Short mmCIF file of C-alpha atoms in Angstrom, two decimals:
data_model
loop_
_atom_site.label_atom_id
_atom_site.label_comp_id
_atom_site.label_asym_id
_atom_site.label_seq_id
_atom_site.Cartn_x
_atom_site.Cartn_y
_atom_site.Cartn_z
CA MET A 28 0.00 0.00 0.00
CA THR A 29 2.10 2.87 -1.24
CA ALA A 30 -0.32 4.80 -3.41
CA GLU A 31 -1.57 8.01 -1.88
CA THR A 32 -5.32 7.68 -1.64
CA LEU A 33 -8.21 10.10 -1.31
CA VAL A 34 -9.39 8.51 1.93
CA ASN A 35 -8.58 10.06 5.26
CA SER A 36 -8.80 7.74 8.23
CA LYS A 37 -11.98 5.82 7.51
CA LEU A 38 -14.05 4.29 4.71
CA VAL A 39 -17.49 3.16 5.86
CA CYS A 40 -19.58 1.12 3.41
CA VAL A 41 -23.31 0.51 3.54
CA ALA A 42 -24.41 -2.99 2.48
CA LEU A 43 -27.95 -4.05 1.66
CA ASN A 44 -29.13 -0.55 0.80
CA ASP A 45 -30.72 -1.54 -2.52
CA LYS A 46 -34.50 -1.88 -2.13
CA ASP A 47 -34.72 -4.51 -4.86
CA GLN A 48 -32.05 -6.60 -3.16
CA LEU A 49 -33.81 -6.34 0.20
CA ALA A 50 -37.10 -7.39 -1.40
CA LYS A 51 -35.44 -10.35 -3.10
CA LEU A 52 -33.77 -11.50 0.13
CA GLU A 53 -36.81 -10.96 2.35
CA ALA A 54 -37.60 -14.67 2.69
CA THR A 55 -33.95 -15.57 3.31
CA PHE A 56 -33.68 -12.87 5.94
CA SER A 57 -36.69 -14.27 7.80
CA GLU A 58 -34.83 -17.54 8.33
CA ALA A 59 -31.80 -18.56 10.38
CA PRO A 60 -29.27 -17.23 10.95
CA TYR A 61 -30.86 -13.83 10.24
CA LYS A 62 -34.35 -14.50 11.68
CA GLN A 63 -35.58 -11.06 10.70
CA PRO A 64 -34.67 -8.39 8.14
CA PRO A 65 -32.19 -5.75 9.30
CA THR A 66 -33.72 -2.87 11.23
CA GLN A 67 -30.60 -0.69 10.92
CA PRO A 68 -28.16 0.13 8.12
CA VAL A 69 -25.77 -2.79 7.59
CA LEU A 70 -22.30 -1.27 7.72
CA TYR A 71 -18.80 -2.52 7.08
CA TYR A 72 -15.36 -1.01 6.88
CA LYS A 73 -12.86 -1.24 4.08
CA PRO A 74 -9.65 -0.87 6.13
CA ARG A 75 -6.58 1.07 5.01
CA ASN A 76 -4.82 -1.87 3.34
CA THR A 77 -7.70 -1.92 0.84
CA TRP A 78 -7.52 1.71 -0.21
CA SER A 79 -6.39 2.38 -3.74
CA ARG A 80 -6.87 4.90 -6.51
CA ASN A 81 -8.02 5.51 -10.03
CA GLY A 82 -5.95 3.64 -12.59
CA ALA A 83 -4.45 1.19 -10.11
CA GLU A 84 -4.42 -2.54 -10.59
CA ILE A 85 -6.61 -4.52 -8.21
CA GLU A 86 -4.84 -7.60 -6.85
CA TRP A 87 -6.50 -10.89 -7.69
CA ALA A 88 -7.10 -12.53 -4.33
CA LYS A 89 -5.53 -15.77 -3.10
CA ASP A 90 -7.28 -18.37 -1.02
CA PHE A 91 -5.87 -19.80 2.22
CA ASP A 92 -3.83 -22.36 0.28
CA GLY A 93 -2.16 -19.59 -1.70
CA ASN A 94 -4.04 -20.33 -4.93
CA ASP A 95 -5.91 -17.74 -6.94
CA VAL A 96 -9.56 -17.51 -5.90
CA ALA A 97 -12.09 -18.67 -8.48
CA GLU A 98 -14.32 -15.62 -8.41
CA MET A 99 -14.29 -11.95 -7.54
CA ALA A 100 -17.00 -9.33 -7.89
CA VAL A 101 -17.31 -5.57 -7.87
CA GLY A 102 -19.87 -3.12 -6.60
CA THR A 103 -19.63 0.64 -6.92
CA SER A 104 -21.04 3.38 -4.73
CA LEU A 105 -21.27 7.10 -4.53
CA GLY A 106 -18.64 8.15 -2.00
CA VAL A 107 -19.72 10.93 0.34
CA VAL A 108 -16.75 12.87 1.68
CA ILE A 109 -17.23 14.39 5.13
CA ASP A 110 -16.22 18.04 5.42
CA LYS A 111 -16.22 18.73 9.14
CA GLU A 112 -16.49 16.95 12.44
CA THR A 113 -19.91 15.32 12.25
CA CYS A 114 -21.42 14.18 15.52
CA ARG A 115 -25.08 13.34 16.12
CA VAL A 116 -26.49 15.40 13.28
CA SER A 117 -30.10 15.23 12.13
CA ALA A 118 -30.97 14.20 8.58
CA GLU A 119 -31.84 17.86 7.93
CA GLU A 120 -28.34 18.95 8.95
CA ALA A 121 -26.57 16.06 7.30
CA LEU A 122 -26.05 17.40 3.78
CA ASP A 123 -24.25 20.43 5.25
CA CYS A 124 -21.57 18.07 6.54
CA ILE A 125 -20.61 16.89 3.05
CA GLY A 126 -17.55 18.45 1.45
CA GLY A 127 -17.68 16.56 -1.79
CA TYR A 128 -18.45 13.43 -3.68
CA THR A 129 -16.37 10.74 -5.27
CA ILE A 130 -16.67 7.14 -6.45
CA VAL A 131 -15.84 4.06 -4.39
CA SER A 132 -15.52 0.61 -5.90
CA ASP A 133 -15.60 -2.38 -3.62
CA PHE A 134 -13.88 -5.38 -5.13
CA SER A 135 -14.41 -8.49 -3.04
CA LEU A 136 -15.14 -12.16 -3.04
CA PRO A 137 -18.78 -12.69 -4.06
CA GLU A 138 -21.16 -11.73 -1.23
CA GLN A 139 -22.60 -15.01 0.00
CA ASN A 140 -23.49 -14.39 3.61
CA TYR A 141 -24.20 -11.36 5.75
CA TYR A 142 -24.22 -13.03 9.16
CA ARG A 143 -20.61 -12.42 10.20
CA PRO A 144 -18.27 -9.56 9.30
CA ASP A 145 -16.88 -10.52 5.91
CA ILE A 146 -13.20 -10.01 6.64
CA LYS A 147 -12.09 -12.70 4.19
CA GLY A 148 -14.23 -11.30 1.41
CA LYS A 149 -13.87 -7.57 1.93
CA CYS A 150 -10.49 -6.80 3.47
CA LEU A 151 -8.29 -7.85 0.58
CA ASP A 152 -5.39 -5.55 -0.29
CA THR A 153 -6.03 -2.84 -2.93
CA THR A 154 -9.73 -3.70 -3.31
CA ALA A 155 -11.17 -0.27 -2.51
CA PRO A 156 -10.16 2.21 -5.22
CA VAL A 157 -11.54 5.70 -4.60
CA GLY A 158 -11.59 8.53 -7.13
CA PRO A 159 -10.82 9.78 -9.70
CA GLU A 160 -11.18 12.97 -7.67
CA ILE A 161 -13.39 14.64 -5.12
CA VAL A 162 -16.03 16.89 -6.68
CA ALA A 163 -17.19 19.79 -4.51
CA ALA A 164 -20.55 19.21 -2.86
CA ASP A 165 -22.12 22.31 -4.40
CA LYS A 166 -21.71 20.83 -7.88
CA ILE A 167 -24.24 18.10 -7.06
CA ALA A 168 -27.77 19.33 -6.46
CA ASN A 169 -29.25 16.07 -5.17
CA PRO A 170 -27.00 13.10 -4.41
CA ASP A 171 -29.97 10.75 -4.15
CA ALA A 172 -30.85 11.41 -7.78
CA LEU A 173 -27.56 10.12 -9.17
CA SER A 174 -27.05 6.81 -10.89
CA VAL A 175 -24.00 4.56 -10.79
CA THR A 176 -22.98 2.47 -13.77
CA ILE A 177 -20.38 -0.27 -13.98
CA SER A 178 -18.85 -1.37 -17.28
CA VAL A 179 -16.49 -4.29 -17.70
CA ASN A 180 -14.25 -4.29 -20.78
CA GLY A 181 -16.47 -1.63 -22.30
CA GLU A 182 -19.74 -3.47 -21.78
CA ARG A 183 -22.29 -2.00 -19.39
CA LYS A 184 -23.07 -4.52 -16.65
CA SER A 185 -24.92 -2.63 -13.92
CA VAL A 186 -26.94 0.54 -13.42
CA PHE A 187 -28.00 1.55 -9.92
CA GLU A 188 -30.34 4.47 -9.37
CA LEU A 189 -29.65 5.93 -5.95
CA ALA A 190 -33.34 6.81 -5.76
CA ASN A 191 -33.71 3.07 -5.15
CA MET A 192 -31.71 3.15 -1.95
CA GLU A 193 -33.47 1.96 1.19
CA ARG A 194 -31.98 4.91 3.09
CA SER A 195 -30.98 8.25 1.62
CA VAL A 196 -27.59 9.92 1.92
CA ALA A 197 -28.88 12.29 4.61
CA GLU A 198 -30.52 9.52 6.64
CA LEU A 199 -27.32 7.47 6.56
CA ILE A 200 -25.09 10.32 7.68
CA SER A 201 -27.45 11.05 10.52
CA ILE A 202 -27.62 7.44 11.69
CA ILE A 203 -23.88 6.80 11.33
CA SER A 204 -23.03 10.05 13.13
CA ARG A 205 -24.93 8.73 16.13
CA ILE A 206 -22.72 5.66 16.20
CA MET A 207 -19.40 7.39 15.56
CA THR A 208 -18.16 10.93 15.24
CA LEU A 209 -17.07 11.39 11.63
CA GLN A 210 -13.99 13.45 10.77
CA PRO A 211 -13.09 15.58 7.74
CA GLY A 212 -11.98 13.43 4.82
CA GLU A 213 -13.72 10.29 6.00
CA ILE A 214 -15.81 8.69 3.30
CA ILE A 215 -19.12 6.86 3.35
CA ALA A 216 -19.95 4.56 0.43
CA VAL A 217 -23.71 4.90 0.68
CA GLY A 218 -25.02 2.04 -1.40
CA PHE A 219 -24.23 -0.62 -3.97
CA ALA A 220 -26.43 -2.37 -6.50
CA GLY A 221 -27.56 -5.64 -4.95
CA ASN A 222 -26.31 -7.58 -7.91
CA ARG A 223 -22.55 -7.35 -7.68
CA VAL A 224 -20.81 -7.69 -11.03
CA PRO A 225 -18.59 -10.76 -11.52
CA VAL A 226 -15.11 -9.91 -12.76
CA ALA A 227 -12.25 -11.96 -14.21
CA LYS A 228 -8.49 -11.58 -14.17
CA GLY A 229 -7.35 -8.77 -16.43
CA ASP A 230 -10.79 -7.18 -16.74
CA LYS A 231 -10.97 -3.42 -17.07
CA VAL A 232 -13.68 -2.04 -14.80
CA GLU A 233 -15.04 1.47 -15.31
CA SER A 234 -17.48 2.88 -12.79
CA SER A 235 -19.17 6.16 -13.60
CA ILE A 236 -21.42 8.70 -11.98
CA GLU A 237 -22.52 11.62 -14.10
CA GLY A 238 -21.04 14.86 -12.80
CA ILE A 239 -18.48 13.03 -10.69
CA GLY A 240 -16.43 11.07 -13.18
CA THR A 241 -15.20 7.63 -14.05
CA LEU A 242 -13.14 5.40 -11.77
CA SER A 243 -11.14 2.97 -13.84
CA ASN A 244 -9.26 -0.08 -12.59
CA THR A 245 -7.87 -3.30 -13.98
CA LEU A 246 -7.90 -6.67 -12.28
CA GLY A 247 -4.52 -8.26 -11.78
CA GLY A 248 -3.58 -11.89 -12.10
CA ALA A 249 -3.84 -12.06 -15.90
CA MET B 17 10.56 -1.58 28.54
CA ARG B 18 7.14 -0.01 28.43
CA HIS B 19 5.99 2.70 26.02
CA ALA B 20 3.15 5.17 26.38
CA ARG B 21 1.81 8.50 25.22
CA ILE B 22 0.79 11.10 27.75
CA ILE B 23 -0.07 14.74 28.17
CA LEU B 24 1.93 16.40 30.93
CA ASP B 25 1.90 20.15 31.62
CA GLY B 26 0.12 20.69 28.32
CA HIS B 27 2.70 18.78 26.27
CA GLU B 28 1.99 15.59 24.37
CA LEU B 29 4.88 13.24 25.09
CA ASP B 30 6.03 9.82 23.97
CA ILE B 31 7.51 8.19 27.04
CA GLN B 32 9.37 5.08 28.11
CA ILE B 33 8.96 3.52 31.53
CA ASP B 34 11.73 1.32 32.94
CA ALA B 35 11.54 -1.56 35.40
CA ASN B 36 11.80 0.87 38.33
CA ASP B 37 8.88 2.96 37.03
CA ARG B 38 11.20 5.78 36.02
CA ILE B 39 9.80 7.77 33.11
CA THR B 40 11.89 9.25 30.32
CA THR B 41 10.79 10.91 27.13
CA THR B 42 11.93 9.41 23.83
CA ASP B 43 14.37 12.36 23.69
CA GLY B 44 16.00 11.03 26.85
CA GLU B 45 14.67 13.61 29.29
CA ALA B 46 13.82 12.16 32.72
CA LEU B 47 10.39 13.19 34.03
CA ASP B 48 9.96 13.76 37.74
CA VAL B 49 6.46 12.38 38.04
CA ASP B 50 4.97 9.18 39.45
CA LEU B 51 3.08 6.75 37.25
CA ASP B 52 -0.08 7.17 39.32
CA SER B 53 0.08 10.97 39.37
CA ASP B 54 -3.07 12.86 38.50
CA GLN B 55 -0.87 15.24 36.51
CA ILE B 56 -0.61 12.61 33.77
CA THR B 57 -3.31 12.37 31.12
CA TRP B 58 -2.97 8.98 29.47
CA LEU B 59 -3.53 8.78 25.72
CA PRO B 60 -4.20 5.58 23.78
CA PRO B 61 -0.71 4.06 23.58
CA VAL B 62 -0.40 3.45 19.83
CA LYS B 63 0.95 6.65 18.31
CA GLU B 64 -0.30 6.15 14.77
CA PRO B 65 -3.19 3.75 15.11
CA GLY B 66 -4.07 1.71 12.07
CA THR B 67 -6.68 -0.97 11.64
CA ILE B 68 -8.03 -2.42 14.87
CA PHE B 69 -8.96 -6.09 14.60
CA ALA B 70 -11.04 -7.55 17.39
CA LEU B 71 -11.99 -11.15 18.02
CA GLY B 72 -15.32 -12.40 19.20
CA ILE B 73 -15.96 -15.65 21.06
CA ASN B 74 -12.26 -16.41 21.41
CA TYR B 75 -12.30 -18.03 24.85
CA ALA B 76 -13.66 -21.52 25.35
CA ASP B 77 -15.59 -20.69 28.52
CA HIS B 78 -16.94 -17.39 27.17
CA ALA B 79 -18.25 -19.29 24.19
CA SER B 80 -20.22 -21.68 26.39
CA GLU B 81 -21.53 -18.84 28.56
CA LEU B 82 -23.05 -17.24 25.51
CA ALA B 83 -24.43 -20.56 24.29
CA PHE B 84 -22.47 -20.51 21.07
CA GLU B 85 -20.47 -23.28 19.48
CA PRO B 86 -16.77 -22.43 19.75
CA PRO B 87 -15.78 -21.06 16.35
CA LYS B 88 -13.80 -23.15 13.87
CA GLU B 89 -12.03 -20.07 12.59
CA PRO B 90 -11.55 -16.67 14.20
CA LEU B 91 -14.55 -14.35 14.30
CA VAL B 92 -12.92 -11.03 13.43
CA PHE B 93 -14.44 -7.57 13.24
CA ILE B 94 -12.90 -4.17 12.62
CA LYS B 95 -12.92 -1.00 14.68
CA HIS B 96 -11.57 2.46 14.07
CA THR B 97 -9.80 5.11 16.09
CA ASN B 98 -13.03 6.92 17.07
CA THR B 99 -13.49 4.12 19.59
CA LEU B 100 -10.11 4.61 21.27
CA THR B 101 -9.62 6.34 24.56
CA GLY B 102 -6.91 6.20 27.21
CA HIS B 103 -6.36 4.95 30.74
CA LYS B 104 -8.36 6.83 33.41
CA GLN B 105 -10.62 8.34 30.75
CA VAL B 106 -14.37 7.90 30.32
CA SER B 107 -16.57 5.62 28.22
CA TYR B 108 -20.25 6.21 27.81
CA ARG B 109 -23.36 4.12 28.22
CA PRO B 110 -26.02 4.90 25.61
CA ASP B 111 -29.46 5.88 26.84
CA ASN B 112 -32.27 3.33 26.99
CA ILE B 113 -30.29 0.13 26.83
CA ASP B 114 -30.35 -2.90 29.12
CA TYR B 115 -26.98 -4.53 28.73
CA GLN B 116 -23.55 -3.04 28.13
CA HIS B 117 -20.56 -5.07 29.23
CA TYR B 118 -16.79 -4.67 29.31
CA GLU B 119 -14.43 -7.11 27.66
CA CYS B 120 -10.92 -7.22 29.11
CA GLU B 121 -8.59 -8.25 26.29
CA LEU B 122 -4.93 -8.75 25.51
CA VAL B 123 -3.90 -6.57 22.56
CA ALA B 124 -1.03 -7.36 20.21
CA VAL B 125 0.34 -4.24 18.53
CA ILE B 126 1.83 -4.84 15.09
CA GLY B 127 5.30 -3.36 14.59
CA LYS B 128 6.30 -4.50 11.12
CA THR B 129 4.61 -4.79 7.73
CA GLY B 130 3.89 -8.31 6.63
CA LYS B 131 1.74 -10.58 4.50
CA ASN B 132 1.53 -14.38 4.54
CA ILE B 133 3.30 -14.46 7.89
CA LYS B 134 3.94 -17.95 9.23
CA ARG B 135 2.78 -18.74 12.73
CA GLU B 136 6.30 -19.48 13.91
CA ASP B 137 7.50 -16.06 12.71
CA ALA B 138 4.44 -14.13 13.90
CA LEU B 139 5.88 -12.66 17.09
CA ASP B 140 8.61 -10.95 15.04
CA TYR B 141 5.78 -8.75 13.77
CA VAL B 142 4.46 -7.85 17.22
CA ALA B 143 5.94 -4.68 18.73
CA GLY B 144 4.34 -5.34 22.08
CA TYR B 145 1.25 -6.00 24.12
CA THR B 146 -1.26 -3.82 25.86
CA VAL B 147 -4.73 -4.15 27.39
CA CYS B 148 -8.04 -2.97 26.02
CA ASN B 149 -11.62 -2.94 27.18
CA ASP B 150 -13.70 -3.79 24.13
CA PHE B 151 -17.12 -2.68 25.39
CA ALA B 152 -20.21 -4.14 23.74
CA ILE B 153 -23.85 -3.09 23.78
CA ARG B 154 -25.79 -6.26 23.45
CA ASP B 155 -29.15 -4.55 22.87
CA TYR B 156 -27.90 -3.52 19.43
CA LEU B 157 -26.92 -6.98 18.18
CA GLU B 158 -28.55 -7.97 14.91
CA ASN B 159 -27.75 -10.95 12.74
CA TYR B 160 -26.01 -8.90 10.07
CA TYR B 161 -22.22 -8.60 10.16
CA ARG B 162 -22.64 -9.57 13.78
CA PRO B 163 -21.32 -7.91 15.96
CA ASN B 164 -22.22 -4.79 14.01
CA LEU B 165 -20.81 -1.27 14.23
CA ARG B 166 -23.61 -0.07 16.50
CA VAL B 167 -22.57 -2.68 19.05
CA LYS B 168 -18.83 -2.28 18.74
CA SER B 169 -17.77 0.91 16.96
CA ARG B 170 -19.13 3.67 19.13
CA ASP B 171 -17.01 6.61 20.25
CA SER B 172 -14.98 5.96 23.43
CA LEU B 173 -15.89 2.29 23.77
CA LEU B 174 -12.36 0.95 23.31
CA PRO B 175 -10.23 2.18 26.20
CA MET B 176 -6.65 1.00 25.73
CA GLY B 177 -3.42 1.18 27.66
CA PRO B 178 -1.92 2.70 29.70
CA TRP B 179 1.20 1.35 28.01
CA ILE B 180 2.66 -1.15 25.55
CA VAL B 181 5.06 -3.76 26.95
CA ASP B 182 7.78 -4.94 24.58
CA THR B 183 7.15 -8.40 23.15
CA ALA B 184 10.54 -9.57 24.43
CA ASP B 185 9.46 -8.86 28.01
CA ILE B 186 6.51 -11.25 27.81
CA PRO B 187 7.87 -14.78 27.37
CA ASP B 188 4.42 -16.38 27.12
CA ALA B 189 1.42 -14.23 26.29
CA ASN B 190 -0.81 -17.25 26.74
CA ALA B 191 -0.12 -17.76 30.43
CA LEU B 192 -1.27 -14.46 31.87
CA LYS B 193 -3.89 -13.90 34.53
CA LEU B 194 -6.71 -11.66 33.33
CA THR B 195 -9.08 -9.92 35.73
CA THR B 196 -11.70 -7.21 35.70
CA THR B 197 -13.11 -5.35 38.67
CA VAL B 198 -16.19 -3.16 38.77
CA ASN B 199 -16.11 -0.67 41.63
CA GLY B 200 -13.39 -2.77 43.25
CA LYS B 201 -15.24 -6.08 43.10
CA VAL B 202 -13.74 -8.87 40.96
CA THR B 203 -16.21 -9.81 38.23
CA GLN B 204 -13.94 -11.49 35.69
CA ASP B 205 -11.13 -13.85 36.61
CA GLY B 206 -9.53 -15.78 33.78
CA THR B 207 -6.33 -16.53 31.96
CA THR B 208 -5.09 -15.86 28.46
CA GLY B 209 -4.29 -19.58 28.41
CA ASP B 210 -7.96 -20.21 27.59
CA MET B 211 -7.75 -18.31 24.33
CA ILE B 212 -8.96 -20.43 21.40
CA PHE B 213 -6.93 -18.70 18.66
CA ASP B 214 -3.69 -17.23 20.00
CA VAL B 215 -1.83 -14.22 18.64
CA PRO B 216 0.47 -16.17 16.27
CA PHE B 217 -2.51 -18.05 14.84
CA VAL B 218 -4.47 -14.85 14.26
CA ILE B 219 -1.51 -13.09 12.65
CA GLU B 220 -1.05 -16.01 10.26
CA TYR B 221 -4.79 -16.03 9.55
CA LEU B 222 -5.20 -12.29 8.95
CA SER B 223 -2.00 -11.96 6.95
CA LYS B 224 -3.22 -14.61 4.52
CA ILE B 225 -6.09 -12.25 3.75
CA MET B 226 -4.34 -8.89 3.88
CA THR B 227 -1.17 -6.97 4.64
CA LEU B 228 -0.70 -6.09 8.28
CA ASN B 229 0.98 -2.77 9.01
CA PRO B 230 2.69 -1.09 11.97
CA GLY B 231 0.09 0.43 14.24
CA ASP B 232 -2.49 -2.24 13.50
CA MET B 233 -3.84 -3.85 16.66
CA ILE B 234 -5.31 -7.25 17.39
CA CYS B 235 -7.69 -7.40 20.36
CA THR B 236 -7.90 -11.06 21.23
CA GLY B 237 -11.26 -11.52 22.93
CA THR B 238 -12.40 -11.96 26.48
CA PRO B 239 -13.12 -14.89 28.83
CA HIS B 240 -16.08 -15.72 31.04
CA GLY B 241 -17.38 -13.15 33.52
CA ILE B 242 -19.04 -10.21 31.83
CA VAL B 243 -21.53 -8.00 33.65
CA ASP B 244 -23.63 -4.94 32.92
CA CYS B 245 -22.01 -1.56 33.61
CA GLN B 246 -23.75 1.66 34.57
CA PRO B 247 -22.78 5.35 34.56
CA GLY B 248 -20.70 6.02 37.65
CA ASP B 249 -19.06 2.59 37.60
CA THR B 250 -15.29 2.31 37.58
CA VAL B 251 -14.09 -0.64 35.52
CA VAL B 252 -10.50 -1.86 35.80
CA CYS B 253 -9.19 -4.42 33.31
CA THR B 254 -5.90 -6.03 34.27
CA ILE B 255 -3.63 -8.48 32.52
CA GLU B 256 -0.71 -9.78 34.56
CA ASP B 257 2.69 -8.37 33.57
CA ILE B 258 1.07 -6.05 30.98
CA CYS B 259 -0.98 -3.32 32.67
CA SER B 260 -4.18 -2.24 34.41
CA LEU B 261 -6.64 -0.11 32.48
CA GLU B 262 -9.13 2.02 34.42
CA THR B 263 -12.28 3.45 32.88
CA ARG B 264 -15.06 5.50 34.39
CA MET B 265 -18.51 5.06 32.88
CA VAL B 266 -20.60 8.14 32.14
CA SER B 267 -24.03 8.73 30.63
CA GLU B 268 -24.50 9.56 26.96
CA GLN B 269 -25.47 13.10 27.93
CA GLU B 270 -22.37 13.61 30.08
CA TYR B 271 -20.15 12.23 27.35
CA TYR B 272 -21.50 14.31 24.48
CA GLY B 273 -22.22 17.48 26.43
CA ASP B 274 -23.31 20.23 24.04
CA LYS B 275 -23.66 17.78 21.18
CA TYR B 276 -26.11 15.58 23.10
#
């Protein structure tokens, strides 16, 4: 991890924030081990060894025997960059705490289970590129109206309308700021399309949000 | 040797403490102050904290107390620096909850970058050991990424310190008495010998997944004997030959003050 990244201190990701995904998993989430659907945002961290940048190669993961894993997948989120110390803010105050927006891709093993923290799937080196830059908050009128597209080798694979998020950007900032005080430069990846996109070694992945840019990365291992 | 970070007379200092409890700064200046002096404000002991890994259900007896099967591989979750606070500082109890408990834990502080570290080499990557209190709020458990950030990642709920003891000074980290007192009464009395996955195992495990870096911390879980804590309680977590970590519990309102 030598590349200078756009993340300061903390990258919080929100899982299961796609309404369609929640609807599809409703029956599963009523059974063991979940027993009931989540009542709160489902959060995870991408720790600092995962942080990377636009243009960087994403390492193809190894399994515990040292062999290349069979499958990896990618999801992409709007990244909300916190501008000031944010502690226990209301949803009405929340948008004032945003300094800018960027793009966060989360490369991982395929999401198979949400019961335990997915350290093996999510904490792989270089799997959280952020960028290409941070766009000032005042350039984006309504973050919840954006859409996120993922293309692999030039072919569009996923479009996620943030209007389809279970919780809005402002709601998430408010809720998270009541768990932890957020600091300037910390980033929240607010939601990913439920259907993560499978990727292969050597694939070129371009994730775009209109008005924010395109985050481009290539899978290693080819 | 022991290493800590303190504030003394308004100055933030990195200090060393020798076997006779004499304190010197890293610049070699001797400080004329006792370790238990109220003049010292103790900071979390890791100067540049990185990723904090914590283990759940990592003691055989704790696992049975909670009616879980002992895990076949480590249950690891991640915390960030917003949770850290120092010795003799405060942690808060959220309003309207029924059960918040301490977890006295041995912490291994990583001192060297490594990936795919073999178990037999693992201690070469440990700078030293300290103690943490990995508080949990059980009311907030849900069956998603359990234990979730609401349970485990709140501000101030990971007191740590007061100091880091060099790895070389602890011949066997898995033979240390571990106790917690609440208001002076012993509530937890165990040994790190009951750990299911020890520090070398966890370092091998984690470093197969990712690169470990200096400043990363591994909090190794807690044994049997957890009880509810209330504002006003003083909780002291002690691990033999490492250190004793004192925390005063306050209410959410007292902790957040104007921001409440």
